[in-house]
Structure formats: structure tokens, C-alpha cells
Amino acid sequence: MQSEKINLKGLSLNELNDLVIELKEKQFKARQLFKWIYQKGLSDFEQMTDLSKELRGKLKQVAFIDEIRKIKSIKSEDQSTEKFLFELEDKERIESVLIRERDRITICVSTQAGCPLACTFCATGEMRFKRNLSAGEIVDQLIQIKKYLKEKEKITHIVIMGMGEPLLNYENTLKAIKIMHSELGLGFAARKITLSTSGIVPRIFQLAEEGLKIKLAISLNASNDKIRNILMPINKKYPIKELLKAAKFYAQKTDQRMTFEYVLIADINDSKKDALELAKLVQGIPCKINLIAYNKVSELLFEKPDEKKVVEFRDILYPRCPAVTIRKSKGEEIQAACGQLRAKM
Ligand code: SAH
Ligand code: SF4
């Protein structure tokens, strides 16, 4: 039955405008509806008290508001990180992660079930591609997880770094970002939203032109094409030189510093030579380098370098590069850390 009705979750304000006009209602009702769906996270029209009874009745006839279903969640030992497993309408499963730190609460959202890019070190890549998420399914991860926050808690940052490659699901991801950003929607400033990509070059150029100014993180992970081709096969299509051109363009166009993520994998990309090569590579690009020690994925052969090696790598990079950070991995023991998401708990 429901499939004949329209799912309102994921619709933009313009699309809701069209719907209320079709229902012969005043346009401002769309704004009220938009707020109920995204700000309040409601999916029952009856609870939308400032809509007339008549409109609620009409909406029930033609529309519904879908929700992704939480199957399970697990917390890290120190309680700071929580991983949520959700089931979608067609039974596909995705994961989202909530990370509590001293002055911020970050949610990491997925954009695809699985990932088509099959980076050789990543658990999501290993599970292969199932399908793109709809804009509603992307936004709903936030709406649902908000329900599990404690009273005074508030999500402060969104990172689009969960399962999947967001720029291969461009339209839906962009639509979801606009809802996250909208004052009437979830109200996040653009600088609080970061999208991480493996480097889909034409889409980086396109994103730069959207006028959105969200933060961009590029998963570089190697300082030359030879190693990057092995770690991230997409590099054969969009090699480092092309990727850096796009990165530069994004930084210029949005007037911000980009982040390069670099996962350090023992004996693969963590040598002194790699660090020097990396420093040279990013010269002239306003950027920050975020080092992440590899999180172990069972079945995959890669290993994490020891901590000393990570610090040594950082010390070679800095001060050759203007800003270098070591990302403290969160939730590794519950397989909620970067690259460990595979929709199994
Ligand atoms: N597809 C996008 C976003 C999701 S992956 C991208 O690749 O950027 C998010 C980040 O996790 C990427 O920077 C990726 O390099 C990193 N990652 C993947 N597997 C990892 C692992 N096992 N340990 C640490 N980081 C990993
Ligand atoms: Fe996909 Fe990103 Fe994992 Fe590569 S690192 S397989 S692009 S999720």
C-alpha cells in the first residue's frame, strides 16, 4: 500500500511546496511540514499540531514519512563512541557512528550500502556495493540518532565518512546536505559538515561550484601513484596529479583549507621517504593533513604501524606542511572506527 504513496522524507522544501499546492493548500504549509519532518523528526501527521485536520487527512491519503529502523547499537568501553546498525526498507543494512568528545558530538553518516570502489584496506570496500542511499535515508541517520541523545546533548558536527563513496551518490548526498544545512531543516552551518571522498575528480570540481562551502576531506593515503593504485584502485582513473588539481580548485573556490586524510599502514606507506614525498606533493595547497593509524580489519592482511612510527611520520611532515594532526581513532574495539564499517554487528 505504502509504496503507492509518496515518502516525504528526503523531499526538499521546493518539492514539499509543489505537493501542498497540488493538495490545494497554502504554500507556507510546506515550511511547517518541512520543520516537522526534519527539525522535530516526526513521522506521524497526527502529531503535527499546527496543520489543519483537513490537511493532515489529505496528507495521510497521499503520503507517508519513512524511517530507517535501528536494529542494534553498541557502545565502546569508554562509552564515547556508539555504532548504530540500521535496516532500510528493502532490508539492506547500513551503519552510522556517534562520537562524543569533550566539546563536540559528531555523527558519521553513510551514503551507500557497501561501496563500489573496493579499496584494498577498507572493510566497507570488501563488502562490495549494494546500492545508493536516498537523500531521506542519509538525513534519517541523523534524525533517528538524535532520539538517543541525552537531554542536554546536541550533535555539533556531521562527517559524511561512513559507508560508501558520497561523490558516487552525488545528487542524493547533495540533497541531504542541503536539508542538513537549511535553517528550517537541521540547521548545521556548512563549516560543521565535512564530506570525505576517495577522489572522484569531476565531482570535486562540481561540488566546488555548488556554493555550499562545506568542508572537504580527500582520502589520499599514498604519496605516489604506484602505491595509491594498489590501495585505492580509483586512482587508476583519477591519478594523484588530477586529484590535487581538483583539491586546489576546491580550496580556492570555497576559500578554505582542505583536509588530506592519510591512513598509515605498516610497511606500505609509513616510511620516511613516503613522508617526505607527501610533504612535497601537497606544497602550495592550503591544507591540513590528518594522519590515521590503520584500524585492523579482520580478514585483511594490513597492519597498524606502532605509535612511535606514527609520531615520526608526523614529525617529518611538520613543519614542512602547515598543519598536521593525528586522528585519535574512536571505537576501534567495536569496529566503529574509520574503514571498519561493514553492516555486521
Ligand atoms: N569513501 C569515502 C568516505 C568513507 S571512508 C573515502 O574513502 O574518503 C572514510 C575514511 O576511512 C577514508 O579516509 C578512508 O581512507 C579511511 N579508512 C578506510 N579503511 C580504513 C581503516 N581500516 N583504517 C583507518 N582508516 C580507514
Ligand atoms: Fe569506499 Fe572509502 Fe572504503 Fe574506499 S575507503 S572502499 S572509497 S568507503
mmCIF file of N, CA and C in Angstrom, residues 210-328:
data_model
loop_
_atom_site.group_PDB
_atom_site.id
_atom_site.type_symbol
_atom_site.label_atom_id
_atom_site.label_comp_id
_atom_site.label_asym_id
_atom_site.label_seq_id
_atom_site.Cartn_x
_atom_site.Cartn_y
_atom_site.Cartn_z
ATOM 1 N N GLU A 210 29.017 24.501 -6.222
ATOM 2 C CA GLU A 210 27.649 24.486 -5.688
ATOM 3 C C GLU A 210 27.367 25.674 -4.762
ATOM 4 N N GLY A 211 28.420 26.354 -4.343
ATOM 5 C CA GLY A 211 28.230 27.485 -3.438
ATOM 6 C C GLY A 211 27.889 27.058 -2.016
ATOM 7 N N LEU A 212 28.210 25.827 -1.682
ATOM 8 C CA LEU A 212 27.805 25.323 -0.349
ATOM 9 C C LEU A 212 28.872 25.540 0.723
ATOM 10 N N LYS A 213 30.105 25.501 0.333
ATOM 11 C CA LYS A 213 31.225 25.724 1.254
ATOM 12 C C LYS A 213 31.316 24.748 2.413
ATOM 13 N N ILE A 214 30.862 23.523 2.180
ATOM 14 C CA ILE A 214 31.107 22.515 3.213
ATOM 15 C C ILE A 214 32.591 22.144 3.170
ATOM 16 N N LYS A 215 33.054 21.524 4.233
ATOM 17 C CA LYS A 215 34.470 21.142 4.253
ATOM 18 C C LYS A 215 34.683 19.874 3.445
ATOM 19 N N LEU A 216 35.839 19.813 2.819
ATOM 20 C CA LEU A 216 36.142 18.637 2.013
ATOM 21 C C LEU A 216 37.383 17.936 2.554
ATOM 22 N N ALA A 217 37.276 16.632 2.688
ATOM 23 C CA ALA A 217 38.438 15.829 3.075
ATOM 24 C C ALA A 217 38.698 14.842 1.946
ATOM 25 N N ILE A 218 39.952 14.734 1.557
ATOM 26 C CA ILE A 218 40.293 13.789 0.490
ATOM 27 C C ILE A 218 41.151 12.676 1.075
ATOM 28 N N SER A 219 40.746 11.446 0.811
ATOM 29 C CA SER A 219 41.499 10.303 1.315
ATOM 30 C C SER A 219 42.671 10.050 0.369
ATOM 31 N N LEU A 220 43.811 10.570 0.745
ATOM 32 C CA LEU A 220 44.970 10.484 -0.144
ATOM 33 C C LEU A 220 45.674 9.138 0.045
ATOM 34 N N ASN A 221 46.097 8.893 1.249
ATOM 35 C CA ASN A 221 46.587 7.557 1.654
ATOM 36 C C ASN A 221 47.880 7.061 0.992
ATOM 37 N N ALA A 222 48.421 7.832 0.074
ATOM 38 C CA ALA A 222 49.691 7.438 -0.535
ATOM 39 C C ALA A 222 50.309 8.685 -1.144
ATOM 40 N N SER A 223 51.631 8.656 -1.314
ATOM 41 C CA SER A 223 52.282 9.854 -1.843
ATOM 42 C C SER A 223 52.728 9.653 -3.285
ATOM 43 N N ASN A 224 52.428 8.503 -3.847
ATOM 44 C CA ASN A 224 52.707 8.321 -5.290
ATOM 45 C C ASN A 224 51.676 7.369 -5.900
ATOM 46 N N ASP A 225 51.555 7.443 -7.221
ATOM 47 C CA ASP A 225 50.514 6.667 -7.911
ATOM 48 C C ASP A 225 50.724 5.164 -7.775
ATOM 49 N N LYS A 226 51.990 4.771 -7.660
ATOM 50 C CA LYS A 226 52.257 3.333 -7.615
ATOM 51 C C LYS A 226 51.579 2.701 -6.385
ATOM 52 N N ILE A 227 51.780 3.331 -5.235
ATOM 53 C CA ILE A 227 51.170 2.774 -4.014
ATOM 54 C C ILE A 227 49.670 3.049 -3.980
ATOM 55 N N ARG A 228 49.292 4.245 -4.448
ATOM 56 C CA ARG A 228 47.863 4.573 -4.390
ATOM 57 C C ARG A 228 47.046 3.667 -5.321
ATOM 58 N N ASN A 229 47.626 3.287 -6.456
ATOM 59 C CA ASN A 229 46.921 2.364 -7.366
ATOM 60 C C ASN A 229 46.612 1.043 -6.667
ATOM 61 N N ILE A 230 47.538 0.628 -5.819
ATOM 62 C CA ILE A 230 47.332 -0.649 -5.114
ATOM 63 C C ILE A 230 46.298 -0.493 -4.007
ATOM 64 N N LEU A 231 46.398 0.607 -3.255
ATOM 65 C CA LEU A 231 45.479 0.781 -2.120
ATOM 66 C C LEU A 231 44.078 1.191 -2.568
ATOM 67 N N MET A 232 44.046 2.086 -3.557
ATOM 68 C CA MET A 232 42.762 2.651 -3.991
ATOM 69 C C MET A 232 42.682 2.567 -5.516
ATOM 70 N N PRO A 233 42.068 1.511 -6.036
ATOM 71 C CA PRO A 233 42.035 1.311 -7.497
ATOM 72 C C PRO A 233 41.447 2.495 -8.274
ATOM 73 N N ILE A 234 40.625 3.319 -7.635
ATOM 74 C CA ILE A 234 40.061 4.500 -8.316
ATOM 75 C C ILE A 234 41.168 5.444 -8.797
ATOM 76 N N ASN A 235 42.354 5.300 -8.208
ATOM 77 C CA ASN A 235 43.478 6.152 -8.592
ATOM 78 C C ASN A 235 43.906 5.932 -10.043
ATOM 79 N N LYS A 236 43.589 4.742 -10.580
ATOM 80 C CA LYS A 236 43.957 4.490 -11.973
ATOM 81 C C LYS A 236 43.130 5.388 -12.885
ATOM 82 N N LYS A 237 41.909 5.675 -12.455
ATOM 83 C CA LYS A 237 41.047 6.553 -13.243
ATOM 84 C C LYS A 237 41.373 8.024 -12.969
ATOM 85 N N TYR A 238 41.563 8.370 -11.717
ATOM 86 C CA TYR A 238 41.856 9.750 -11.327
ATOM 87 C C TYR A 238 43.157 9.811 -10.542
ATOM 88 N N PRO A 239 44.285 9.853 -11.240
ATOM 89 C CA PRO A 239 45.582 9.823 -10.550
ATOM 90 C C PRO A 239 45.840 11.073 -9.701
ATOM 91 N N ILE A 240 46.869 10.960 -8.873
ATOM 92 C CA ILE A 240 47.146 11.984 -7.860
ATOM 93 C C ILE A 240 47.238 13.395 -8.443
ATOM 94 N N LYS A 241 47.904 13.518 -9.593
ATOM 95 C CA LYS A 241 48.092 14.861 -10.153
ATOM 96 C C LYS A 241 46.738 15.532 -10.440
ATOM 97 N N GLU A 242 45.823 14.761 -11.024
ATOM 98 C CA GLU A 242 44.487 15.291 -11.337
ATOM 99 C C GLU A 242 43.737 15.617 -10.049
ATOM 100 N N LEU A 243 43.898 14.731 -9.077
ATOM 101 C CA LEU A 243 43.198 14.885 -7.797
ATOM 102 C C LEU A 243 43.652 16.166 -7.087
ATOM 103 N N LEU A 244 44.944 16.416 -7.128
ATOM 104 C CA LEU A 244 45.457 17.606 -6.445
ATOM 105 C C LEU A 244 45.009 18.893 -7.138
ATOM 106 N N LYS A 245 44.854 18.811 -8.461
ATOM 107 C CA LYS A 245 44.330 19.986 -9.181
ATOM 108 C C LYS A 245 42.914 20.292 -8.682
ATOM 109 N N ALA A 246 42.119 19.237 -8.544
ATOM 110 C CA ALA A 246 40.738 19.415 -8.080
ATOM 111 C C ALA A 246 40.731 19.939 -6.641
ATOM 112 N N ALA A 247 41.642 19.422 -5.826
ATOM 113 C CA ALA A 247 41.715 19.849 -4.421
ATOM 114 C C ALA A 247 42.030 21.339 -4.341
ATOM 115 N N LYS A 248 42.980 21.756 -5.154
ATOM 116 C CA LYS A 248 43.381 23.160 -5.179
ATOM 117 C C LYS A 248 42.201 24.038 -5.584
ATOM 118 N N PHE A 249 41.504 23.572 -6.606
ATOM 119 C CA PHE A 249 40.348 24.318 -7.094
ATOM 120 C C PHE A 249 39.299 24.447 -5.988
ATOM 121 N N TYR A 250 39.044 23.358 -5.285
ATOM 122 C CA TYR A 250 38.029 23.387 -4.215
ATOM 123 C C TYR A 250 38.438 24.379 -3.120
ATOM 124 N N ALA A 251 39.712 24.319 -2.745
ATOM 125 C CA ALA A 251 40.194 25.206 -1.684
ATOM 126 C C ALA A 251 40.052 26.674 -2.095
ATOM 127 N N GLN A 252 40.405 26.943 -3.367
ATOM 128 C CA GLN A 252 40.314 28.331 -3.841
ATOM 129 C C GLN A 252 38.867 28.802 -3.920
ATOM 130 N N LYS A 253 38.063 27.975 -4.516
ATOM 131 C CA LYS A 253 36.674 28.345 -4.784
ATOM 132 C C LYS A 253 35.886 28.548 -3.486
ATOM 133 N N THR A 254 36.176 27.734 -2.484
ATOM 134 C CA THR A 254 35.396 27.819 -1.241
ATOM 135 C C THR A 254 36.175 28.596 -0.173
ATOM 136 N N ASP A 255 37.356 29.036 -0.543
ATOM 137 C CA ASP A 255 38.156 29.845 0.352
ATOM 138 C C ASP A 255 38.391 29.159 1.695
ATOM 139 N N GLN A 256 38.829 27.937 1.619
ATOM 140 C CA GLN A 256 39.100 27.211 2.865
ATOM 141 C C GLN A 256 40.234 26.213 2.696
ATOM 142 N N ARG A 257 40.695 25.764 3.849
ATOM 143 C CA ARG A 257 41.759 24.777 3.843
ATOM 144 C C ARG A 257 41.157 23.389 3.710
ATOM 145 N N MET A 258 41.727 22.595 2.841
ATOM 146 C CA MET A 258 41.222 21.233 2.674
ATOM 147 C C MET A 258 41.887 20.305 3.664
ATOM 148 N N THR A 259 41.318 19.164 3.847
ATOM 149 C CA THR A 259 41.995 18.141 4.646
ATOM 150 C C THR A 259 42.399 16.983 3.739
ATOM 151 N N PHE A 260 43.632 16.535 3.893
ATOM 152 C CA PHE A 260 44.024 15.272 3.261
ATOM 153 C C PHE A 260 44.101 14.228 4.360
ATOM 154 N N GLU A 261 43.361 13.152 4.174
ATOM 155 C CA GLU A 261 43.447 12.056 5.137
ATOM 156 C C GLU A 261 44.503 11.077 4.637
ATOM 157 N N TYR A 262 45.267 10.577 5.579
ATOM 158 C CA TYR A 262 46.330 9.650 5.195
ATOM 159 C C TYR A 262 46.337 8.522 6.216
ATOM 160 N N VAL A 263 45.853 7.383 5.797
ATOM 161 C CA VAL A 263 45.817 6.216 6.678
ATOM 162 C C VAL A 263 47.203 5.570 6.661
ATOM 163 N N LEU A 264 47.830 5.494 7.805
ATOM 164 C CA LEU A 264 49.180 4.914 7.863
ATOM 165 C C LEU A 264 49.091 3.406 8.038
ATOM 166 N N ILE A 265 49.633 2.688 7.065
ATOM 167 C CA ILE A 265 49.595 1.230 7.099
ATOM 168 C C ILE A 265 51.033 0.714 7.219
ATOM 169 N N ALA A 266 51.259 -0.161 8.170
ATOM 170 C CA ALA A 266 52.627 -0.619 8.444
ATOM 171 C C ALA A 266 53.298 -1.162 7.195
ATOM 172 N N ASP A 267 54.496 -0.649 6.911
ATOM 173 C CA ASP A 267 55.361 -1.098 5.823
ATOM 174 C C ASP A 267 54.793 -0.904 4.423
ATOM 175 N N ILE A 268 53.687 -0.185 4.323
ATOM 176 C CA ILE A 268 53.117 0.067 2.993
ATOM 177 C C ILE A 268 53.330 1.528 2.608
ATOM 178 N N ASN A 269 52.957 2.432 3.514
ATOM 179 C CA ASN A 269 53.031 3.862 3.164
ATOM 180 C C ASN A 269 53.520 4.705 4.341
ATOM 181 N N ASP A 270 54.277 4.083 5.269
ATOM 182 C CA ASP A 270 54.621 4.795 6.516
ATOM 183 C C ASP A 270 56.119 5.082 6.678
ATOM 184 N N SER A 271 56.871 5.053 5.560
ATOM 185 C CA SER A 271 58.319 5.267 5.680
ATOM 186 C C SER A 271 58.664 6.762 5.658
ATOM 187 N N LYS A 272 59.916 7.030 6.002
ATOM 188 C CA LYS A 272 60.406 8.403 5.969
ATOM 189 C C LYS A 272 60.301 8.972 4.543
ATOM 190 N N LYS A 273 60.626 8.112 3.590
ATOM 191 C CA LYS A 273 60.559 8.534 2.182
ATOM 192 C C LYS A 273 59.118 8.932 1.804
ATOM 193 N N ASP A 274 58.160 8.143 2.279
ATOM 194 C CA ASP A 274 56.751 8.470 1.998
ATOM 195 C C ASP A 274 56.394 9.839 2.573
ATOM 196 N N ALA A 275 56.855 10.089 3.802
ATOM 197 C CA ALA A 275 56.526 11.361 4.463
ATOM 198 C C ALA A 275 57.104 12.543 3.693
ATOM 199 N N LEU A 276 58.358 12.395 3.249
ATOM 200 C CA LEU A 276 58.993 13.491 2.511
ATOM 201 C C LEU A 276 58.282 13.727 1.181
ATOM 202 N N GLU A 277 57.941 12.626 0.535
ATOM 203 C CA GLU A 277 57.251 12.713 -0.759
ATOM 204 C C GLU A 277 55.881 13.388 -0.593
ATOM 205 N N LEU A 278 55.217 13.035 0.502
ATOM 206 C CA LEU A 278 53.890 13.604 0.774
ATOM 207 C C LEU A 278 53.991 15.105 1.019
ATOM 208 N N ALA A 279 54.988 15.494 1.804
ATOM 209 C CA ALA A 279 55.155 16.919 2.117
ATOM 210 C C ALA A 279 55.348 17.719 0.827
ATOM 211 N N LYS A 280 56.130 17.151 -0.082
ATOM 212 C CA LYS A 280 56.406 17.826 -1.339
ATOM 213 C C LYS A 280 55.144 17.924 -2.210
ATOM 214 N N LEU A 281 54.419 16.829 -2.185
ATOM 215 C CA LEU A 281 53.217 16.716 -3.014
ATOM 216 C C LEU A 281 52.189 17.811 -2.720
ATOM 217 N N VAL A 282 51.961 18.072 -1.444
ATOM 218 C CA VAL A 282 50.862 18.987 -1.093
ATOM 219 C C VAL A 282 51.324 20.440 -0.965
ATOM 220 N N GLN A 283 52.584 20.663 -1.294
ATOM 221 C CA GLN A 283 53.090 22.031 -1.201
ATOM 222 C C GLN A 283 52.285 22.981 -2.074
ATOM 223 N N GLY A 284 51.941 24.123 -1.506
ATOM 224 C CA GLY A 284 51.201 25.121 -2.281
ATOM 225 C C GLY A 284 49.694 24.940 -2.217
ATOM 226 N N ILE A 285 49.236 23.879 -1.561
ATOM 227 C CA ILE A 285 47.782 23.714 -1.408
ATOM 228 C C ILE A 285 47.423 24.059 0.041
ATOM 229 N N PRO A 286 46.493 24.992 0.231
ATOM 230 C CA PRO A 286 46.115 25.308 1.607
ATOM 231 C C PRO A 286 45.432 24.088 2.237
ATOM 232 N N CYS A 287 46.153 23.393 3.098
ATOM 233 C CA CYS A 287 45.589 22.125 3.573
ATOM 234 C C CYS A 287 46.061 21.743 4.961
ATOM 235 N N LYS A 288 45.369 20.757 5.484
ATOM 236 C CA LYS A 288 45.751 20.136 6.742
ATOM 237 C C LYS A 288 45.906 18.647 6.434
ATOM 238 N N ILE A 289 46.879 18.009 7.041
ATOM 239 C CA ILE A 289 46.996 16.561 6.840
ATOM 240 C C ILE A 289 46.556 15.852 8.105
ATOM 241 N N ASN A 290 45.645 14.939 7.919
ATOM 242 C CA ASN A 290 45.106 14.200 9.052
ATOM 243 C C ASN A 290 45.623 12.756 8.977
ATOM 244 N N LEU A 291 46.500 12.411 9.885
ATOM 245 C CA LEU A 291 47.052 11.053 9.873
ATOM 246 C C LEU A 291 46.171 10.131 10.713
ATOM 247 N N ILE A 292 45.898 8.970 10.175
ATOM 248 C CA ILE A 292 45.064 7.994 10.883
ATOM 249 C C ILE A 292 45.829 6.671 10.901
ATOM 250 N N ALA A 293 46.112 6.162 12.083
ATOM 251 C CA ALA A 293 46.767 4.850 12.118
ATOM 252 C C ALA A 293 45.742 3.811 11.680
ATOM 253 N N TYR A 294 46.167 2.925 10.823
ATOM 254 C CA TYR A 294 45.256 1.923 10.257
ATOM 255 C C TYR A 294 44.493 1.157 11.347
ATOM 256 N N ASN A 295 43.201 1.031 11.150
ATOM 257 C CA ASN A 295 42.389 0.212 12.058
ATOM 258 C C ASN A 295 42.289 -1.183 11.468
ATOM 259 N N LYS A 296 42.630 -2.138 12.271
ATOM 260 C CA LYS A 296 42.689 -3.515 11.778
ATOM 261 C C LYS A 296 41.321 -4.006 11.301
ATOM 262 N N VAL A 297 41.315 -4.623 10.146
ATOM 263 C CA VAL A 297 40.094 -5.241 9.618
ATOM 264 C C VAL A 297 40.387 -6.735 9.535
ATOM 265 N N SER A 298 39.594 -7.538 10.255
ATOM 266 C CA SER A 298 39.886 -8.974 10.228
ATOM 267 C C SER A 298 39.719 -9.451 8.789
ATOM 268 N N GLU A 299 40.399 -10.451 8.416
ATOM 269 C CA GLU A 299 40.470 -10.993 7.042
ATOM 270 C C GLU A 299 41.460 -10.242 6.156
ATOM 271 N N LEU A 300 41.654 -8.951 6.400
ATOM 272 C CA LEU A 300 42.613 -8.218 5.568
ATOM 273 C C LEU A 300 43.991 -8.290 6.216
ATOM 274 N N LEU A 301 45.012 -8.299 5.363
ATOM 275 C CA LEU A 301 46.357 -8.579 5.871
ATOM 276 C C LEU A 301 47.102 -7.357 6.415
ATOM 277 N N PHE A 302 46.567 -6.172 6.155
ATOM 278 C CA PHE A 302 47.290 -4.967 6.565
ATOM 279 C C PHE A 302 47.357 -4.820 8.078
ATOM 280 N N GLU A 303 48.409 -4.128 8.526
ATOM 281 C CA GLU A 303 48.597 -3.934 9.967
ATOM 282 C C GLU A 303 48.799 -2.460 10.277
ATOM 283 N N LYS A 304 48.554 -2.154 11.539
ATOM 284 C CA LYS A 304 48.742 -0.799 12.037
ATOM 285 C C LYS A 304 50.219 -0.566 12.362
ATOM 286 N N PRO A 305 50.786 0.587 12.040
ATOM 287 C CA PRO A 305 52.169 0.838 12.469
ATOM 288 C C PRO A 305 52.194 1.115 13.974
ATOM 289 N N ASP A 306 53.365 0.939 14.622
ATOM 290 C CA ASP A 306 53.332 1.260 16.057
ATOM 291 C C ASP A 306 53.345 2.773 16.244
ATOM 292 N N GLU A 307 53.002 3.160 17.464
ATOM 293 C CA GLU A 307 52.750 4.572 17.711
ATOM 294 C C GLU A 307 53.970 5.447 17.421
ATOM 295 N N LYS A 308 55.139 4.882 17.720
ATOM 296 C CA LYS A 308 56.375 5.634 17.506
ATOM 297 C C LYS A 308 56.506 6.032 16.022
ATOM 298 N N LYS A 309 56.183 5.096 15.184
ATOM 299 C CA LYS A 309 56.275 5.309 13.734
ATOM 300 C C LYS A 309 55.319 6.429 13.276
ATOM 301 N N VAL A 310 54.135 6.441 13.876
ATOM 302 C CA VAL A 310 53.141 7.457 13.515
ATOM 303 C C VAL A 310 53.673 8.846 13.891
ATOM 304 N N VAL A 311 54.246 8.940 15.093
ATOM 305 C CA VAL A 311 54.779 10.219 15.558
ATOM 306 C C VAL A 311 55.967 10.648 14.697
ATOM 307 N N GLU A 312 56.817 9.695 14.337
ATOM 308 C CA GLU A 312 57.961 10.005 13.462
ATOM 309 C C GLU A 312 57.487 10.563 12.121
ATOM 310 N N PHE A 313 56.475 9.939 11.589
ATOM 311 C CA PHE A 313 55.917 10.368 10.302
ATOM 312 C C PHE A 313 55.408 11.804 10.420
ATOM 313 N N ARG A 314 54.687 12.050 11.505
ATOM 314 C CA ARG A 314 54.160 13.397 11.740
ATOM 315 C C ARG A 314 55.302 14.416 11.835
ATOM 316 N N ASP A 315 56.361 14.022 12.541
ATOM 317 C CA ASP A 315 57.464 14.961 12.758
ATOM 318 C C ASP A 315 58.235 15.277 11.482
ATOM 319 N N ILE A 316 58.180 14.384 10.521
ATOM 320 C CA ILE A 316 58.810 14.706 9.230
ATOM 321 C C ILE A 316 57.906 15.686 8.463
ATOM 322 N N LEU A 317 56.621 15.422 8.547
ATOM 323 C CA LEU A 317 55.679 16.279 7.805
ATOM 324 C C LEU A 317 55.660 17.706 8.340
ATOM 325 N N TYR A 318 55.666 17.807 9.658
ATOM 326 C CA TYR A 318 55.564 19.115 10.274
ATOM 327 C C TYR A 318 56.946 19.584 10.699
ATOM 328 N N PRO A 319 57.433 20.744 10.371
ATOM 329 C CA PRO A 319 56.706 21.883 9.805
ATOM 330 C C PRO A 319 56.757 22.006 8.275
ATOM 331 N N ARG A 320 57.128 20.960 7.580
ATOM 332 C CA ARG A 320 57.126 21.091 6.108
ATOM 333 C C ARG A 320 55.715 21.382 5.593
ATOM 334 N N CYS A 321 54.719 20.819 6.297
ATOM 335 C CA CYS A 321 53.328 21.120 5.946
ATOM 336 C C CYS A 321 52.769 21.997 7.048
ATOM 337 N N PRO A 322 51.876 22.902 6.679
ATOM 338 C CA PRO A 322 51.404 23.884 7.655
ATOM 339 C C PRO A 322 50.629 23.299 8.839
ATOM 340 N N ALA A 323 49.910 22.230 8.634
ATOM 341 C CA ALA A 323 49.118 21.684 9.745
ATOM 342 C C ALA A 323 49.027 20.173 9.615
ATOM 343 N N VAL A 324 49.397 19.487 10.663
ATOM 344 C CA VAL A 324 49.331 18.023 10.639
ATOM 345 C C VAL A 324 48.716 17.561 11.957
ATOM 346 N N THR A 325 47.732 16.707 11.861
ATOM 347 C CA THR A 325 47.146 16.171 13.102
ATOM 348 C C THR A 325 47.141 14.649 13.020
ATOM 349 N N ILE A 326 47.123 14.039 14.191
ATOM 350 C CA ILE A 326 46.968 12.587 14.243
ATOM 351 C C ILE A 326 45.564 12.343 14.752
ATOM 352 N N ARG A 327 44.768 11.688 13.940
ATOM 353 C CA ARG A 327 43.393 11.457 14.398
ATOM 354 C C ARG A 327 43.372 10.310 15.392
ATOM 355 N N LYS A 328 42.796 10.621 16.542
ATOM 356 C CA LYS A 328 42.666 9.565 17.543
ATOM 357 C C LYS A 328 41.514 8.693 17.110
#
